[in-house]
Every structure is written in structure tokens, then in C-alpha cells.
Amino acid sequence: MNYQVVALDLDGTLLTPEKKILPESLSAIKKVRESGAKVIIVTGRHFVAIHPFYQALELDTPAICCNGALLYDYQGKKVLASDPLQPNQSTQLIDLLDSYNVHSLMYADDAMIYQEPTGHIIRTENWARSLPESQRPVFRKVDSLRESAKAVDNIWKFALTGNDIVKLQEFTEVVERELGLACEWSWHDQVDIAQSGNSKGKRLAQWVESQGLSMDQVIAFGDNYNDLSMLESAGLGVAMGNASDKIKARADLVIGNNTEPSIAELLNQYYQWNRLNS
């Protein structure tokens, strides 16, 4: 198969636990782009939180953010396509969050907004402060998430984190049953809530088709449940070695951990083979 697109999840996949891209990955991805193939970021992150990675990769493609809630033109600094939550859906979800005493980070417009600083939020803000000012994502602490939701134009998703995984699991069941929203686990202790129908795979397929290509021509890399929609629809779905066994079982191929140059090794192997047989 002549793979023309490489789709990369960030956290747990392209990024190490220290939120760095391995030099081997940078080199291999550069070679992939020089071969004429396209490389695209497909992440659960807000577009304001991908600056250092997008710039390091020197990409010219848009980025799929918030688990497919939007397609973002990084060069033009504008949203190309999106399916945000409706105002009434956001209000109903915030009411549920309050009644179940679950804290959340709201991804809206060009900022991430929160009422109570959870451990995840504190860690992410600390990471943001380590970046040059021009690359820092925008965090905003507010007195009322409900009032803030009324003041923004678009809400892409809500990210819920906590140590009580059973509580989060039970809460997502309530959200799916009562509100019909999409709930996807993007980390072992984080579940993302967004508009029903949104997924990485769906948005990726739309973009790939817009390029005159098909999903059979895509190599996709991921490590978590929110990656399954693209891993299972890509021509080659690759799970990281640090993924859970359930994710690995549904991928076409399993490689090494995100601390190892396994992405680079696979890309170099394929594109070397491709050159020799072209």
C-alpha cells in the first residue's frame, strides 16, 4: 500500500512523558514530509496547547484537535470545520457536573477554562509556564463555569479528571444516557465529553477525503481509547507499546513505548522500502 498520510496522536504517542518529541521522531517525520507524504497531528488537545509540537515538526497541514471537534488551520489561525457543543448541552452538562461534584476543564474558543484547579490542571499549567511566552496555552480560572459558558462562542469539549476512576465511569454513563453526548477516555484518569458523533477518525477521514485520498492510504499512531476510531479506520493502525492490552488488540500493529524511537524506526523502515521499490 502506498501510504500518503501519517496521522499522529500526541500525548502517550509522539510525546514522551516529559512532553518532548524524540529527535529520532523529528528526523523521520521530516523525511516522510520530504518524500511527499502528509503528516497531520490528531490530538485531544486544544489548538492553543500544540504550539511547541506543531512548530518543532514544521508542519503545513491543519491540526485535528479536541478529539475531532474541530479542524484548525494553524497557519491562518482559524477554525476550518467544527462540531461544538450547543449552549443548552453545555448548561445541562455543567448542571450534572455540579450535582455529582465532578470538576472539569472547559475547552472553549481559544482558552481552557476552569473553576476548581485539579491536579491535572495544575500539572498542565506548570508545563505551560515552562514554555516561551509565545507558545503558552491560555488557562483561565473563573468563579462560575456556568456563566463563562454563556460568554464564549464555541465550546469544543469538557475534560474530566480525578483519582476516583469508578466515579468518573459512573458519571460518563449518566452523561451518555441523559444527554446523549460522546464520552471518550484520553488518559487513564481523564474522560473527554463532546458533541455526539465527534471522533478523531471521523474528522481525519473528512480531511483525508478533501485531499483526494482514502483512509487506506493512512498510517495512524495512537495509544488510548480516543485513538481507536482512527486506528481502526486507517490503512495501518499502530498502537504504542505503552497502550493498554485492549487498545493493542484492536490495532493492526504494536510497536515500542513512547520513550523509544519506535515511531521513527517504523517510518524509516517503510519509507526506505518505499524508495527502493518506487
Coordinates of C-alpha atoms in Angstrom, one line a residue:
M1 CA 0.0 0.0 0.0
N2 CA 1.2 3.5 -0.9
Y3 CA 0.7 5.4 2.4
Q4 CA 0.3 9.1 1.7
V5 CA -0.7 10.3 5.2
V6 CA 0.9 9.8 8.7
A7 CA -1.6 10.7 11.5
L8 CA 0.0 11.2 14.9
D9 CA -1.6 11.4 18.3
L10 CA 0.5 13.5 20.7
D11 CA 0.3 12.5 24.4
G12 CA 1.4 9.0 25.1
T13 CA 2.3 8.5 21.4
L14 CA 4.6 11.1 19.8
L15 CA 5.4 12.8 23.1
T16 CA 7.5 11.3 25.9
P17 CA 6.2 11.5 29.5
E18 CA 8.3 14.8 29.7
K19 CA 6.2 16.2 26.8
K20 CA 9.1 16.1 24.3
I21 CA 9.4 14.8 20.8
L22 CA 12.3 12.4 20.4
P23 CA 15.0 13.7 18.0
E24 CA 14.7 10.4 16.0
S25 CA 11.0 11.1 15.5
L26 CA 11.7 14.6 14.3
S27 CA 14.2 13.3 11.8
A28 CA 12.0 10.6 10.5
I29 CA 8.9 12.8 10.2
K30 CA 11.0 15.3 8.2
K31 CA 12.0 12.5 5.8
V32 CA 8.4 11.5 5.4
R33 CA 7.4 15.0 4.5
E34 CA 10.3 15.3 2.1
S35 CA 9.0 12.1 0.4
G36 CA 5.8 14.0 -0.5
A37 CA 3.6 12.4 2.2
K38 CA 1.5 14.5 4.5
V39 CA 1.9 14.5 8.3
I40 CA -1.0 15.6 10.5
I41 CA -1.5 16.0 14.2
V42 CA -4.7 14.3 15.6
T43 CA -5.0 15.2 19.3
G44 CA -7.3 15.6 22.2
R45 CA -5.5 18.8 23.0
H46 CA -6.9 22.3 22.4
F47 CA -5.2 24.0 19.5
V48 CA -3.7 26.6 21.9
A49 CA -1.8 23.7 23.5
I50 CA 0.0 22.3 20.5
H51 CA 2.3 25.3 19.6
P52 CA 5.7 23.7 20.6
F53 CA 5.0 20.5 18.8
Y54 CA 3.5 21.9 15.6
Q55 CA 6.4 24.3 15.3
A56 CA 9.0 21.6 16.0
L57 CA 7.5 19.4 13.3
E58 CA 7.4 22.3 10.8
L59 CA 4.0 21.2 9.5
D60 CA 1.9 22.9 6.9
T61 CA -1.2 20.7 7.4
P62 CA -4.1 21.7 9.7
A63 CA -4.4 20.1 13.1
I64 CA -7.3 17.9 14.3
C65 CA -8.0 19.0 17.9
C66 CA -10.2 18.1 20.8
N67 CA -10.8 14.6 19.6
G68 CA -12.1 15.7 16.3
A69 CA -14.3 18.5 17.5
L70 CA -12.5 20.8 15.1
L71 CA -10.1 21.1 12.3
Y72 CA -7.7 24.0 12.9
D73 CA -5.7 26.0 10.3
Y74 CA -2.5 26.7 12.3
Q75 CA -1.0 28.9 9.6
G76 CA -4.1 31.0 9.1
K77 CA -5.1 30.8 12.8
K78 CA -8.7 29.9 12.1
V79 CA -11.1 27.0 12.6
L80 CA -11.9 25.3 9.2
A81 CA -14.6 22.9 10.4
S82 CA -16.1 22.1 13.7
D83 CA -19.0 20.5 15.7
P84 CA -19.0 22.2 19.0
L85 CA -21.4 21.6 21.9
Q86 CA -24.7 23.5 21.8
P87 CA -25.3 26.1 24.6
N88 CA -28.1 24.1 26.1
Q89 CA -26.0 20.9 26.1
S90 CA -23.1 22.7 27.9
T91 CA -25.5 24.1 30.5
Q92 CA -27.1 20.7 31.2
L93 CA -23.6 19.1 31.4
I94 CA -22.4 21.8 33.9
D95 CA -25.6 21.2 36.0
L96 CA -24.7 17.5 36.1
L97 CA -21.1 18.2 37.0
D98 CA -22.2 20.3 39.9
S99 CA -24.8 17.8 41.2
Y100 CA -22.2 15.0 41.1
N101 CA -19.4 17.2 42.4
V102 CA -17.2 16.5 39.4
H103 CA -14.6 19.1 38.3
S104 CA -13.9 19.9 34.7
L105 CA -11.7 21.8 32.3
M106 CA -13.7 23.5 29.6
Y107 CA -12.1 23.8 26.2
A108 CA -13.7 26.9 24.6
D109 CA -12.8 29.4 21.8
D110 CA -9.0 29.9 22.3
A111 CA -8.7 29.1 26.0
M112 CA -9.1 26.4 28.6
I113 CA -11.4 27.5 31.5
Y114 CA -11.8 26.0 34.9
Q115 CA -13.4 26.8 38.2
E116 CA -11.5 24.4 40.5
P117 CA -7.8 23.6 40.0
T118 CA -7.5 19.8 39.8
G119 CA -4.1 18.0 39.9
H120 CA -4.3 17.6 36.1
I121 CA -4.9 21.4 35.6
I122 CA -2.1 22.3 38.0
R123 CA 0.4 20.0 36.2
T124 CA -0.6 21.3 32.8
E125 CA -0.3 24.9 33.9
N126 CA 3.2 24.2 35.3
W127 CA 4.1 22.7 31.9
A128 CA 2.7 25.8 30.2
R129 CA 4.8 28.1 32.3
S130 CA 8.0 26.3 31.3
L131 CA 7.3 27.3 27.6
P132 CA 8.3 30.5 25.9
E133 CA 5.5 33.0 26.3
S134 CA 4.6 32.8 22.6
Q135 CA 3.9 29.1 22.9
R136 CA 2.0 29.1 26.2
P137 CA -1.6 27.9 26.1
V138 CA -4.2 30.1 27.7
F139 CA -5.7 29.0 31.0
R140 CA -8.4 31.0 32.7
K141 CA -9.7 30.5 36.3
V142 CA -13.3 31.7 36.8
D143 CA -15.8 32.0 39.6
S144 CA -18.5 30.3 37.6
L145 CA -18.1 27.8 34.8
R146 CA -21.8 28.2 34.0
E147 CA -21.5 31.9 33.5
S148 CA -18.3 31.5 31.4
A149 CA -20.0 29.0 29.2
K150 CA -22.6 31.7 28.3
A151 CA -19.9 34.2 27.4
V152 CA -18.0 32.1 24.9
D153 CA -18.8 31.5 21.2
N154 CA -17.8 27.8 21.0
I155 CA -17.3 25.0 23.5
W156 CA -15.2 22.2 22.0
K157 CA -15.2 19.7 24.9
F158 CA -15.0 19.2 28.6
A159 CA -12.1 17.3 30.1
L160 CA -12.8 15.5 33.4
T161 CA -10.1 14.1 35.6
G162 CA -9.9 12.6 39.0
N163 CA -8.4 9.8 41.1
D164 CA -11.8 8.1 41.6
I165 CA -12.0 6.3 38.3
V166 CA -15.1 4.4 39.2
K167 CA -16.9 7.7 39.9
L168 CA -15.8 9.0 36.5
Q169 CA -17.0 5.9 34.8
E170 CA -20.4 6.1 36.5
F171 CA -20.7 9.8 35.7
T172 CA -20.0 9.2 32.0
E173 CA -22.7 6.6 31.9
V174 CA -25.1 9.2 33.2
V175 CA -24.0 11.8 30.6
E176 CA -24.4 9.3 27.8
R177 CA -27.8 8.2 29.0
E178 CA -29.3 11.6 29.9
L179 CA -27.5 14.0 27.4
G180 CA -26.5 11.7 24.6
L181 CA -23.0 13.2 24.4
A182 CA -19.8 11.4 23.4
C183 CA -17.5 10.3 26.2
E184 CA -14.0 9.1 25.3
W185 CA -11.1 8.2 27.6
S186 CA -8.0 10.0 26.5
W187 CA -5.8 9.1 29.5
H188 CA -6.1 6.6 32.3
D189 CA -7.7 9.2 34.6
Q190 CA -9.3 11.6 32.0
V191 CA -12.5 11.3 30.1
D192 CA -13.5 13.9 27.5
I193 CA -17.1 14.9 26.8
A194 CA -18.0 16.4 23.4
Q195 CA -20.7 16.5 20.8
S196 CA -22.1 13.2 19.8
G197 CA -20.5 11.9 16.6
N198 CA -17.2 13.7 17.0
S199 CA -14.2 11.5 16.8
K200 CA -10.6 11.6 15.6
G201 CA -11.4 9.0 13.0
K202 CA -14.3 10.9 11.6
R203 CA -12.6 14.2 11.3
L204 CA -9.4 12.6 9.9
A205 CA -11.5 10.8 7.2
Q206 CA -13.1 14.0 6.2
W207 CA -9.8 15.8 5.8
V208 CA -8.2 12.8 4.0
E209 CA -11.0 12.8 1.5
S210 CA -10.6 16.5 1.0
Q211 CA -7.1 15.8 -0.1
G212 CA -8.3 13.3 -2.8
L213 CA -7.0 10.4 -0.7
S214 CA -8.6 7.5 1.2
M215 CA -8.1 6.1 4.7
D216 CA -6.5 3.1 3.2
Q217 CA -3.5 5.4 2.5
V218 CA -3.1 6.5 6.1
I219 CA -0.7 5.2 8.8
A220 CA -2.2 6.3 12.2
F221 CA -0.4 6.1 15.6
G222 CA -2.1 6.2 19.0
D223 CA -2.2 4.8 22.5
N224 CA -5.7 5.3 24.0
Y225 CA -9.4 4.8 23.6
N226 CA -9.9 8.2 21.8
D227 CA -7.5 7.0 19.2
L228 CA -9.4 3.8 18.3
S229 CA -11.6 5.5 15.7
M230 CA -8.6 6.4 13.6
L231 CA -6.6 3.3 14.3
E232 CA -9.4 1.0 13.2
S233 CA -10.2 3.0 10.0
A234 CA -6.6 3.7 8.9
G235 CA -4.9 1.5 6.4
L236 CA -2.3 0.8 9.1
G237 CA -3.4 1.4 12.7
V238 CA -0.3 1.4 15.0
A239 CA -0.6 1.1 18.8
M240 CA 2.2 2.1 21.1
G241 CA 3.7 -0.4 23.5
N242 CA 2.6 1.7 26.4
A243 CA -1.1 1.3 25.4
S244 CA -3.4 -1.0 27.3
D245 CA -3.9 -4.5 26.0
K246 CA -7.4 -3.6 24.9
I247 CA -6.1 -1.0 22.6
K248 CA -3.3 -3.2 21.3
A249 CA -5.8 -5.9 20.5
R250 CA -7.7 -3.6 18.1
A251 CA -4.6 -2.2 16.3
D252 CA -3.0 -3.7 13.2
L253 CA 0.5 -3.4 14.6
V254 CA 2.1 -2.8 18.0
I255 CA 5.4 -1.1 18.4
G256 CA 7.6 0.1 21.3
N257 CA 6.8 2.6 24.0
N258 CA 6.7 6.3 23.5
T259 CA 10.0 6.6 25.3
E260 CA 11.7 4.6 22.5
P261 CA 12.4 5.7 18.9
S262 CA 9.8 3.1 17.7
I263 CA 7.8 5.6 15.6
A264 CA 10.9 6.6 13.8
E265 CA 12.0 3.0 13.2
L266 CA 8.7 2.1 11.6
L267 CA 8.6 5.2 9.4
N268 CA 12.2 4.8 8.4
Q269 CA 11.7 1.2 7.6
Y270 CA 8.6 1.9 5.5
Y271 CA 9.9 4.8 3.6
Q272 CA 13.3 3.2 2.9
W273 CA 11.3 0.2 1.5
N274 CA 9.1 2.6 -0.5
R275 CA 12.1 4.3 -2.1
L276 CA 13.8 1.0 -3.0
N277 CA 10.6 -0.2 -4.7
S278 CA 9.5 3.1 -6.4

